[in-house]
């Protein structure tokens, strides 16, 4: 029975294959936390999207079922149901052999680029139940697996149908994942992105436990994508769309110039976000900058002797989505993740497509073209100013003159930059207490008087005239804006210490805005903290006392304590003397710090801009929702890493 033997052997191989996934799930889906859990969904959905890209599926429906499983259904051709060369039905191989993806059925153009192409079998390996329904050739077929890919029901014809398509239902293994609860909005956002990137494709999501459902379908997805990114900005141009093919690479780009100061350029290669850019993005920028410069020279907006406009300046206010479709054999990524496209031809292809179209567009749209150039000239001036300011600061380093630049700063005495801390303290009186209470070996104090200038509204030149801002820039010592260099910072932690009231919150917001706008790396590299002063002091009859940080702690304490005490509520930092301030808010072994991180820089970008207007309430709301504040303790891993 040679045949039976081969079958058994390959069956054993299968189990070994999927067992590897169960042993080290992180290798296949990144992690076993909530992120990894959602990777399961992306993996299956990506197969449906491939089928849409191949031109067969037009609709994908995702359902979060009541039993905690997920169903993904598409109306494509349906997975082939015939026998595979191994002697087993193709679906059995597809769904339970590792790396089965591209090897079968000759799909040489796998475009959505699922995670390392291992696909559905990985999901099966990490599921308690995995069921596939295939509608194809007028028949419905089913196959199911359980407990990490063990065949439960072999492929069976279960009925007749006029439809075509594939339906996968899987229940994640709760023995593998730290959580098996799916997040509706996480999935919804990702599906929306897929719909935006694949015009015409209809994608729905339904949550059977809550009845929530959404449906996405965009006629001009990229245009819509840019429109949403630019929602609150003043526009300089209409949305420009560019499409073309070159060297077997298809490029599709949508862009718009706005009055904003920032650049938002998002890249995708075969539907996968390339967070770290790559050759397609470089090509786009090069083509765009070249076209605009050529136009500016040809039309004498730039004189012959003027230097060409700098790429950085030309990208202020630019919002763009750059997508490429690249055949499998040309795809290259740089680094370990798929964050950066490496395909060399993508640069020249996108550059040429962009250059050619923009050349044409600029001559046809002279008024907005001039505006783009004028804006870049302004940006150039601002950048030169920033550089000058930085030079002044540089030149003054270690010199006497520095004293005036450093204004009211009380420096730390120690020279270990990584452990030094800069406290930005609201008000002169709290500043005084902080100064006498601090540990002078590593803590520096900068008192801030009154309101900090709103950097969202003020021009860079005005900011540079503001004494407090200038002192802060000088003290931090790493420049500002495009000249900011994180490797030169003088402090490991910059700690904002304000009263726990609305004024304090406002000052925090203004400072965060400033850091976000001009020293973003300070936030992304986790150097910005907010100090949490206690709200209550409980004094006992024997004069001993303790501090409590919020109402919850107070309620908790009151409930459990038998001793009598008097409650003192702190209104502001100014009420604490130097010792108290040290003990509660500055002593690293006792204080509570909040680490400020930005979850999604892109979202943050957009929202900062919108909300830094006059609407304080809206602003506060936004900060609460989108800036992630983490108690230092809960970020211990990261902090330990950083401090070593
Ligand atoms: C809900 C998940 O997997 N859809 C899907 C998968 C395939 C096909 C169609 C398909 C591909 C091809 C030919 C081909 C897959 N087929 C294979 C393989 N949805 C989902 N829809 N016919 C159908 O690529 O040539 C792997 S995936 F290998 F069998 F062709």
XYZ file of C-alpha atoms and ligand atoms in Angstrom:
674
model
C 0.000 0.000 0.000
C 2.585 2.481 -1.140
C -0.028 5.113 -1.661
C -1.344 4.959 1.824
C 2.168 5.195 3.192
C 2.962 8.360 1.298
C -0.265 9.833 2.503
C 0.600 9.087 6.117
C 4.057 10.495 5.753
C 2.877 13.746 4.338
C 0.188 13.878 7.005
C 2.876 13.666 9.647
C 4.809 16.386 7.910
C 1.768 18.595 7.996
C 1.389 18.228 11.716
C 5.027 19.012 12.244
C 4.723 22.090 10.093
C 1.816 23.565 11.968
C 3.272 22.482 15.292
C 6.184 24.811 14.554
C 3.720 27.678 14.272
C 2.115 26.783 17.591
C 5.492 26.522 19.276
C 6.673 29.918 18.135
C 3.625 31.895 17.043
C 5.543 35.161 17.331
C 7.719 34.157 14.395
C 4.678 33.974 12.173
C 2.290 36.639 13.421
C 4.581 38.954 15.358
C 3.097 38.439 18.813
C 0.378 36.621 20.714
C -1.184 39.762 22.143
C -4.063 41.710 20.715
C -1.976 42.729 17.714
C -1.140 39.141 16.833
C -4.774 38.218 17.276
C -5.785 40.784 14.674
C -3.083 39.534 12.316
C -5.195 36.416 11.937
C -7.940 38.509 10.430
C -5.596 40.433 8.121
C -4.113 37.170 6.927
C -7.445 35.743 5.789
C -8.772 39.058 4.488
C -5.586 39.509 2.440
C -6.363 36.306 0.577
C -9.741 37.711 -0.350
C -8.132 40.986 -1.389
C -5.722 39.089 -3.620
C -8.725 37.519 -5.245
C -10.202 40.985 -5.765
C -6.932 42.260 -7.220
C -6.847 39.301 -9.550
C -10.128 40.665 -10.840
C -12.547 38.053 -9.507
C -13.893 39.096 -6.109
C -15.903 42.306 -5.803
C -17.104 41.976 -2.256
C -15.655 40.897 1.083
C -17.753 40.451 4.202
C -16.246 40.149 7.642
C -18.328 39.066 10.626
C -17.432 38.938 14.304
C -19.552 36.021 15.467
C -21.281 35.614 18.829
C -19.074 32.632 19.741
C -15.908 34.708 19.379
C -15.009 33.385 15.936
C -14.521 35.458 12.800
C -15.975 34.797 9.375
C -14.436 36.169 6.200
C -16.326 35.633 2.956
C -15.516 36.692 -0.579
C -17.285 36.215 -3.897
C -14.216 35.235 -5.895
C -13.584 32.020 -7.782
C -13.421 29.897 -4.648
C -10.302 27.953 -3.696
C -9.710 25.141 -6.226
C -11.205 21.866 -4.970
C -9.449 19.292 -7.144
C -6.728 16.885 -6.131
C -3.322 18.272 -5.427
C -0.120 16.582 -6.626
C 0.418 15.279 -3.088
C -2.690 13.143 -3.505
C -4.754 15.215 -1.148
C -7.502 17.722 -1.954
C -6.050 21.161 -2.726
C -7.940 22.973 0.082
C -6.507 20.537 2.626
C -3.024 21.430 1.426
C -3.699 25.173 1.168
C -5.032 25.399 4.689
C -2.800 22.976 6.526
C 0.617 23.079 4.887
C 2.954 25.862 5.839
C 4.065 28.092 2.968
C 1.409 26.644 0.707
C 0.468 30.129 -0.515
C 1.998 30.989 -3.874
C 3.144 27.512 -4.780
C -0.248 26.416 -5.968
C -2.521 27.480 -8.723
C 0.173 29.658 -10.264
C -0.757 32.884 -8.557
C 2.398 34.716 -9.650
C 1.021 38.100 -8.711
C 0.317 37.903 -5.038
C -0.189 41.512 -4.403
C -1.608 42.158 -0.985
C 1.481 40.512 0.448
C 0.113 38.734 3.489
C 2.495 38.161 6.357
C 5.555 36.510 4.815
C 3.148 34.705 2.498
C 2.454 31.888 4.922
C -1.167 32.808 5.057
C -4.153 30.764 5.943
C -2.374 27.709 7.331
C -0.848 29.845 10.070
C -4.293 31.024 11.074
C -5.463 27.422 11.076
C -2.498 26.414 13.268
C -3.490 29.039 15.841
C -7.205 28.278 15.848
C -9.336 25.893 17.868
C -11.734 25.576 14.987
C -11.200 26.393 11.347
C -13.876 25.805 8.764
C -13.800 26.528 5.050
C -16.775 26.661 2.720
C -16.048 26.810 -0.984
C -18.573 27.614 -3.670
C -17.220 26.632 -7.032
C -18.343 24.756 -10.139
C -21.983 24.874 -8.987
C -21.118 22.975 -5.839
C -20.637 23.783 -2.176
C -17.697 22.046 -0.501
C -16.667 22.074 3.116
C -13.578 21.116 5.038
C -12.846 21.697 8.701
C -9.992 21.467 11.158
C -9.739 21.607 14.930
C -7.146 22.196 17.629
C -4.447 23.811 15.581
C -4.982 22.332 12.135
C -5.960 18.708 12.747
C -8.301 17.573 10.024
C -11.783 17.288 11.488
C -13.989 16.839 8.458
C -12.270 16.055 5.132
C -13.318 17.951 2.032
C -16.926 17.020 1.315
C -19.438 18.195 -1.205
C -22.333 19.436 0.892
C -24.701 20.897 -1.664
C -25.303 22.729 -4.917
C -25.032 26.433 -5.562
C -24.990 29.099 -8.212
C -22.552 31.216 -6.298
C -18.797 31.274 -6.246
C -16.478 32.279 -3.447
C -14.614 31.277 -0.316
C -15.831 31.520 3.274
C -13.454 30.988 6.174
C -14.611 30.805 9.779
C -12.023 30.511 12.539
C -11.995 30.532 16.320
C -8.638 31.728 17.726
C -7.024 29.400 20.247
C -7.319 30.962 23.693
C -4.423 28.795 24.822
C -2.176 30.742 22.476
C -3.403 34.311 22.631
C -3.341 36.519 25.696
C -6.689 37.856 24.559
C -9.180 36.564 22.024
C -11.406 39.610 22.009
C -11.476 41.362 18.666
C -11.687 45.122 18.454
C -14.344 46.396 16.082
C -12.739 49.723 15.350
C -9.265 48.271 14.784
C -10.700 45.925 12.173
C -12.956 48.594 10.762
C -10.066 51.013 10.227
C -7.942 48.449 8.515
C -10.800 47.363 6.240
C -11.491 50.970 5.390
C -7.870 51.407 4.400
C -8.135 48.340 2.150
C -11.277 49.721 0.541
C -9.588 53.097 0.009
C -6.644 51.395 -1.652
C -8.823 49.213 -3.860
C -11.362 51.421 -5.576
C -14.629 49.691 -6.298
C -14.128 46.864 -3.831
C -16.964 46.603 -1.331
C -16.017 45.566 2.194
C -18.442 45.138 5.068
C -17.909 44.448 8.749
C -20.574 43.263 11.146
C -20.393 42.574 14.856
C -23.063 40.008 15.754
C -22.673 40.716 19.467
C -23.558 44.390 19.176
C -25.196 44.618 15.753
C -22.691 47.300 14.802
C -21.897 47.269 11.121
C -20.032 49.321 8.549
C -19.722 49.202 4.792
C -16.906 50.656 2.717
C -16.800 51.183 -0.987
C -15.032 54.024 -2.738
C -15.159 54.931 -6.370
C -11.918 56.900 -6.218
C -10.298 55.542 -3.122
C -6.982 57.349 -3.213
C -8.676 60.665 -3.802
C -10.985 59.982 -0.901
C -8.009 59.001 1.246
C -6.278 62.324 0.585
C -9.530 64.194 1.062
C -9.900 62.763 4.537
C -6.320 63.504 5.478
C -6.770 67.109 4.394
C -10.177 67.513 5.916
C -9.471 70.488 8.157
C -6.729 72.137 6.172
C -6.825 75.105 3.849
C -6.099 73.821 0.360
C -3.726 75.311 -2.190
C -4.533 72.853 -4.977
C -7.301 70.436 -5.852
C -6.555 66.768 -5.370
C -4.216 65.693 -8.139
C -4.274 62.055 -9.234
C -1.505 60.420 -11.189
C -1.574 56.992 -12.767
C 0.909 55.214 -14.924
C 2.962 52.148 -15.646
C 6.662 51.812 -16.228
C 8.982 48.803 -16.128
C 6.095 46.485 -15.112
C 5.415 48.674 -12.107
C 2.060 50.376 -11.781
C 1.957 53.583 -9.812
C -1.081 55.410 -8.572
C -0.727 58.599 -6.595
C -3.082 61.178 -5.142
C -1.766 64.423 -3.718
C -2.854 67.803 -2.529
C -1.028 70.896 -1.357
C -2.334 72.631 1.751
C -1.439 75.729 3.756
C -0.125 73.459 6.464
C 3.478 73.278 7.640
C 3.807 69.547 7.729
C 4.314 66.837 5.228
C 2.207 63.700 5.113
C 3.326 61.193 2.515
C 2.052 57.644 2.930
C 3.344 54.780 0.854
C 1.919 51.388 -0.038
C 3.442 48.588 -2.053
C 1.011 45.903 -3.174
C -1.471 47.146 -0.601
C 0.993 46.843 2.264
C 1.772 50.035 4.111
C 5.440 50.922 3.861
C 5.834 52.890 7.056
C 9.505 53.541 6.464
C 9.116 54.645 2.877
C 11.479 53.233 0.314
C 12.208 53.525 -3.370
C 8.663 54.413 -4.477
C 8.535 57.327 -2.031
C 11.994 58.528 -3.023
C 10.985 58.355 -6.668
C 7.830 60.327 -6.015
C 9.607 63.073 -4.106
C 12.386 63.331 -6.659
C 9.956 63.540 -9.567
C 7.766 66.108 -7.840
C 10.617 68.339 -6.730
C 12.244 68.206 -10.136
C 9.031 69.083 -11.974
C 8.320 72.054 -9.713
C 11.882 73.358 -9.898
C 11.951 73.043 -13.666
C 8.657 74.873 -13.879
C 9.800 77.617 -11.495
C 12.953 78.220 -13.524
C 11.240 78.062 -16.891
C 8.640 80.589 -15.772
C 11.179 82.848 -14.076
C 9.588 82.497 -10.653
C 13.079 81.424 -9.688
C 15.781 83.520 -11.284
C 18.586 81.720 -13.076
C 20.987 82.517 -10.267
C 18.577 81.469 -7.485
C 19.300 78.089 -5.934
C 16.768 75.382 -6.679
C 14.025 74.837 -4.148
C 14.922 72.342 -1.489
C 12.991 69.106 -1.293
C 12.177 69.701 2.394
C 10.711 73.111 1.656
C 8.697 71.842 -1.268
C 7.088 69.213 0.886
C 5.681 71.517 3.539
C 1.923 71.233 3.344
C 2.078 68.284 0.967
C -0.342 65.427 1.572
C 0.117 62.411 -0.668
C -0.606 58.723 -0.984
C 1.810 56.846 -3.172
C 0.853 53.320 -4.153
C 2.640 50.851 -6.359
C 1.725 47.432 -7.661
C 4.803 45.359 -8.270
C 4.994 41.813 -9.667
C 6.112 39.269 -7.097
C 9.497 38.662 -8.739
C 10.481 42.323 -8.491
C 9.449 42.874 -4.882
C 12.288 43.657 -2.498
C 12.155 45.011 1.007
C 14.856 46.563 3.086
C 15.363 45.460 6.652
C 13.462 42.718 8.400
C 9.960 44.091 8.395
C 8.123 45.022 5.264
C 8.341 48.665 6.277
C 10.645 49.825 3.510
C 10.412 49.057 -0.182
C 13.752 48.244 -1.803
C 12.831 47.505 -5.440
C 15.211 49.753 -7.417
C 12.949 50.086 -10.457
C 10.170 51.463 -8.282
C 12.191 54.640 -7.864
C 12.745 55.335 -11.549
C 9.242 54.218 -12.472
C 7.442 56.404 -9.941
C 9.825 59.294 -10.550
C 9.094 59.270 -14.232
C 5.328 58.890 -13.855
C 5.263 61.747 -11.337
C 7.603 64.031 -13.256
C 5.739 63.652 -16.536
C 2.349 64.279 -15.069
C 3.371 67.160 -12.811
C 5.112 68.858 -15.710
C 1.840 68.889 -17.530
C -0.240 69.761 -14.484
C 1.886 72.772 -13.485
C 1.657 74.417 -16.882
C -2.088 73.845 -16.919
C -2.593 75.207 -13.393
C -0.456 78.297 -13.183
C -2.130 80.004 -10.210
C -1.873 77.103 -7.730
C 1.566 76.271 -9.150
C 2.798 79.740 -8.203
C 1.310 79.345 -4.739
C 3.163 76.082 -4.182
C 6.420 77.767 -5.093
C 5.792 80.839 -2.954
C 5.036 78.625 -0.009
C 8.275 76.740 -0.491
C 10.160 80.032 -0.582
C 8.593 80.981 2.756
C 9.537 77.607 4.161
C 13.084 78.152 2.985
C 13.246 81.442 4.879
C 11.851 79.852 8.064
C 14.362 77.055 7.824
C 17.208 79.510 7.427
C 15.985 81.361 10.507
C 15.904 78.134 12.485
C 19.394 77.327 11.379
C 20.642 80.747 12.401
C 19.003 80.396 15.795
C 20.641 77.063 16.223
C 23.967 78.461 15.223
C 23.619 81.215 17.816
C 22.880 78.592 20.423
C 25.804 76.473 19.268
C 28.217 79.369 19.281
C 27.164 80.275 22.771
C 27.705 76.806 24.187
C 30.134 76.951 27.054
C 30.508 80.697 26.746
C 29.529 83.380 29.220
C 26.877 84.725 26.919
C 25.058 81.475 27.488
C 23.935 82.779 30.844
C 21.539 85.229 29.287
C 20.286 82.663 26.794
C 19.639 80.301 29.646
C 17.584 82.904 31.458
C 16.045 81.467 34.555
C 17.362 77.975 34.175
C 18.918 76.421 37.247
C 21.135 73.753 35.716
C 21.944 70.344 37.094
C 25.461 69.888 38.357
C 26.073 66.399 37.057
C 27.201 65.926 33.488
C 25.479 62.662 32.668
C 23.066 63.854 30.026
C 21.101 60.621 29.884
C 20.125 60.768 33.524
C 19.733 64.513 33.823
C 16.208 65.827 34.080
C 14.759 69.147 33.082
C 11.737 70.213 35.110
C 9.529 72.789 33.413
C 7.647 74.262 36.331
C 4.526 76.409 36.255
C 5.085 79.667 38.100
C 7.948 81.325 39.913
C 6.923 80.241 43.385
C 6.687 76.535 42.582
C 9.882 77.055 40.604
C 11.529 78.322 43.800
C 10.390 75.319 45.835
C 11.483 72.942 43.100
C 14.872 74.628 43.030
C 15.492 74.124 46.725
C 13.804 70.724 46.903
C 15.483 69.083 43.903
C 18.444 66.751 43.789
C 20.899 69.171 42.265
C 23.168 66.453 40.945
C 20.809 65.610 38.121
C 17.748 67.838 38.212
C 17.536 71.188 36.426
C 14.675 73.616 36.955
C 13.171 76.048 34.503
C 10.272 78.087 35.892
C 7.744 79.189 33.299
C 5.973 82.447 33.922
C 2.359 82.885 32.928
C 1.082 81.398 29.703
C 3.378 79.710 27.254
C 3.126 81.133 23.747
C 0.904 79.086 21.421
C 3.262 77.616 18.877
C 0.439 76.568 16.614
C -0.430 80.157 15.923
C 2.869 81.979 16.223
C 5.427 82.085 13.468
C 8.794 80.541 14.116
C 10.394 83.977 14.177
C 8.055 85.085 16.982
C 8.673 81.893 18.887
C 12.371 82.573 18.784
C 11.760 85.947 20.390
C 9.859 84.430 23.278
C 12.190 84.268 26.252
C 10.754 81.084 27.703
C 10.810 79.190 24.438
C 14.313 80.344 23.654
C 15.549 79.285 27.072
C 13.893 75.913 26.636
C 15.503 75.370 23.233
C 18.876 76.436 24.559
C 18.591 74.252 27.632
C 17.548 71.172 25.674
C 20.398 71.998 23.332
C 19.461 70.046 20.205
C 18.026 72.739 17.967
C 14.527 73.003 16.616
C 12.345 72.037 13.660
C 14.103 70.446 10.705
C 17.393 71.250 12.439
C 16.495 69.296 15.567
C 19.044 66.601 16.352
C 18.014 64.176 19.070
C 21.581 62.990 19.618
C 22.423 66.368 21.107
C 19.803 66.577 23.837
C 21.052 67.550 27.275
C 18.417 65.646 29.259
C 17.116 62.115 29.438
C 13.798 63.351 30.742
C 11.966 66.601 30.194
C 9.279 66.783 32.855
C 6.346 69.142 32.743
C 5.178 70.057 36.237
C 2.029 72.143 36.506
C -0.835 72.592 38.919
C -3.598 70.026 38.655
C -6.147 72.554 37.401
C -7.374 73.867 34.051
C -4.605 76.449 33.758
C -2.105 73.714 34.398
C -3.720 71.519 31.774
C -3.606 74.394 29.318
C 0.096 74.928 29.908
C 0.686 71.214 29.415
C -1.165 71.367 26.123
C 0.772 74.358 24.884
C 4.080 72.751 25.796
C 3.111 69.465 24.187
C 2.081 71.369 21.076
C 5.448 73.049 20.995
C 7.326 69.778 21.422
C 5.145 68.032 18.902
C 5.628 70.734 16.327
C 9.295 71.523 16.769
C 10.911 68.649 18.657
C 8.777 65.684 17.706
C 11.631 63.242 18.254
C 11.553 64.142 21.934
C 8.079 62.633 22.104
C 8.646 59.682 19.799
C 11.855 58.792 21.633
C 10.010 58.920 24.943
C 11.701 61.833 26.643
C 8.630 63.869 27.569
C 6.891 63.293 30.894
C 4.237 64.942 32.984
C 4.718 65.034 36.744
C 1.694 64.128 38.822
C 1.554 66.046 42.092
C -0.631 64.477 44.783
C -4.084 65.930 45.295
C -4.455 65.103 49.000
C -2.444 65.025 52.192
C -3.889 63.036 55.109
C -2.658 64.151 58.501
C -3.099 61.808 61.473
C -3.495 62.780 65.114
C 0.130 61.836 65.836
C 1.125 64.393 63.131
C 2.307 61.698 60.748
C 0.893 61.990 57.246
C 0.588 60.385 53.840
C -0.063 61.679 50.328
C -2.768 60.452 48.008
C -2.938 61.123 44.328
C -6.586 61.094 43.419
C -10.173 60.596 44.530
C -10.034 56.860 43.992
C -7.069 56.500 46.288
C -8.790 58.663 48.854
C -12.001 56.632 48.723
C -10.020 53.419 48.948
C -8.018 54.657 51.880
C -10.991 56.023 53.803
C -12.752 52.698 53.452
C -9.880 50.629 54.817
C -8.411 52.936 57.421
C -9.331 52.809 61.103
C -7.213 55.813 62.081
C -8.645 59.303 62.215
C -7.174 61.865 59.904
C -7.607 65.334 58.582
C -7.706 65.816 54.806
C -5.776 68.609 53.196
C -6.431 69.192 49.521
C -3.617 70.665 47.506
C -4.734 73.315 45.100
C -1.416 73.935 43.485
C 2.256 73.200 43.552
C 2.765 76.514 45.328
C 1.157 75.127 48.462
C 3.895 72.587 48.919
C 7.178 73.531 50.472
C 10.446 72.393 49.000
C 10.636 69.164 51.015
C 7.090 68.199 50.221
C 7.603 68.861 46.534
C 10.687 66.662 46.525
C 8.992 63.872 48.398
C 5.850 63.758 46.322
C 6.728 64.910 42.867
C 10.448 64.896 42.271
C 11.996 61.990 44.181
C 12.389 59.273 41.527
C 11.637 56.544 44.053
C 8.274 58.033 45.029
C 7.029 60.363 42.320
C 4.501 59.483 39.663
C 5.418 60.407 36.138
C 3.333 60.053 33.048
C 5.102 59.174 29.848
C 3.670 61.015 26.867
C 3.524 59.082 23.624
C 1.606 59.644 20.447
C -0.259 56.597 19.270
C -0.620 57.536 15.697
C 1.581 60.357 14.549
C -0.510 60.927 11.492
C -3.724 61.303 13.380
C -2.005 63.450 15.923
C -0.648 65.665 13.208
C -4.052 66.347 11.818
C -5.702 66.882 15.126
C -3.121 69.134 16.709
C -3.575 71.448 13.837
C -7.326 71.499 14.108
C -7.558 71.859 17.785
C -4.860 74.280 18.657
C -7.206 77.044 17.649
C -9.230 78.748 20.349
C -11.519 75.950 21.377
C -9.969 74.929 24.674
C -12.645 72.373 25.460
C -12.325 70.600 22.139
C -8.589 70.634 22.512
C -8.669 69.101 25.961
C -11.028 66.428 24.764
C -8.754 65.584 21.900
C -5.654 65.356 24.046
C -7.469 63.053 26.423
C -8.502 60.796 23.612
C -5.424 60.666 21.476
C -2.316 61.424 23.369
C -1.463 58.352 25.290
C -0.441 59.025 28.838
C 1.135 56.074 30.526
C 2.070 55.890 34.162
C 5.796 55.425 34.258
C 5.497 52.157 36.140
C 3.518 50.499 33.434
C 6.176 51.363 30.866
C 8.978 49.977 32.956
C 10.380 47.760 30.232
C 10.865 50.576 27.833
C 12.279 52.893 30.416
C 14.737 50.373 31.710
C 15.909 49.776 28.197
C 16.339 53.442 27.634
C 18.229 54.119 30.766
C 20.777 51.387 30.210
C -11.872 34.056 2.888
C -10.553 33.776 2.295
O -8.888 32.513 0.451
N -10.132 33.339 -1.274
C -9.517 32.760 -2.359
C -8.334 32.038 -2.300
C -7.823 31.489 -3.473
C -8.494 31.699 -4.687
C -9.678 32.435 -4.667
C -8.019 31.194 -5.992
C -6.767 31.478 -6.432
C -6.361 30.978 -7.648
C -7.235 30.233 -8.424
C -4.991 31.254 -8.118
C -6.621 30.682 -3.388
N -6.300 29.743 -4.171
C -5.131 29.167 -3.866
C -4.654 28.095 -4.706
N -10.646 33.817 0.871
C -9.817 33.175 0.026
N -10.142 32.938 -3.530
N -8.462 29.992 -7.984
C -8.876 30.448 -6.785
O -4.251 31.916 -7.375
O -4.666 30.834 -9.218
C -4.507 29.658 -2.800
S -5.443 30.917 -2.187
F -3.371 27.882 -4.397
F -5.337 27.029 -4.517
F -4.735 28.433 -5.966
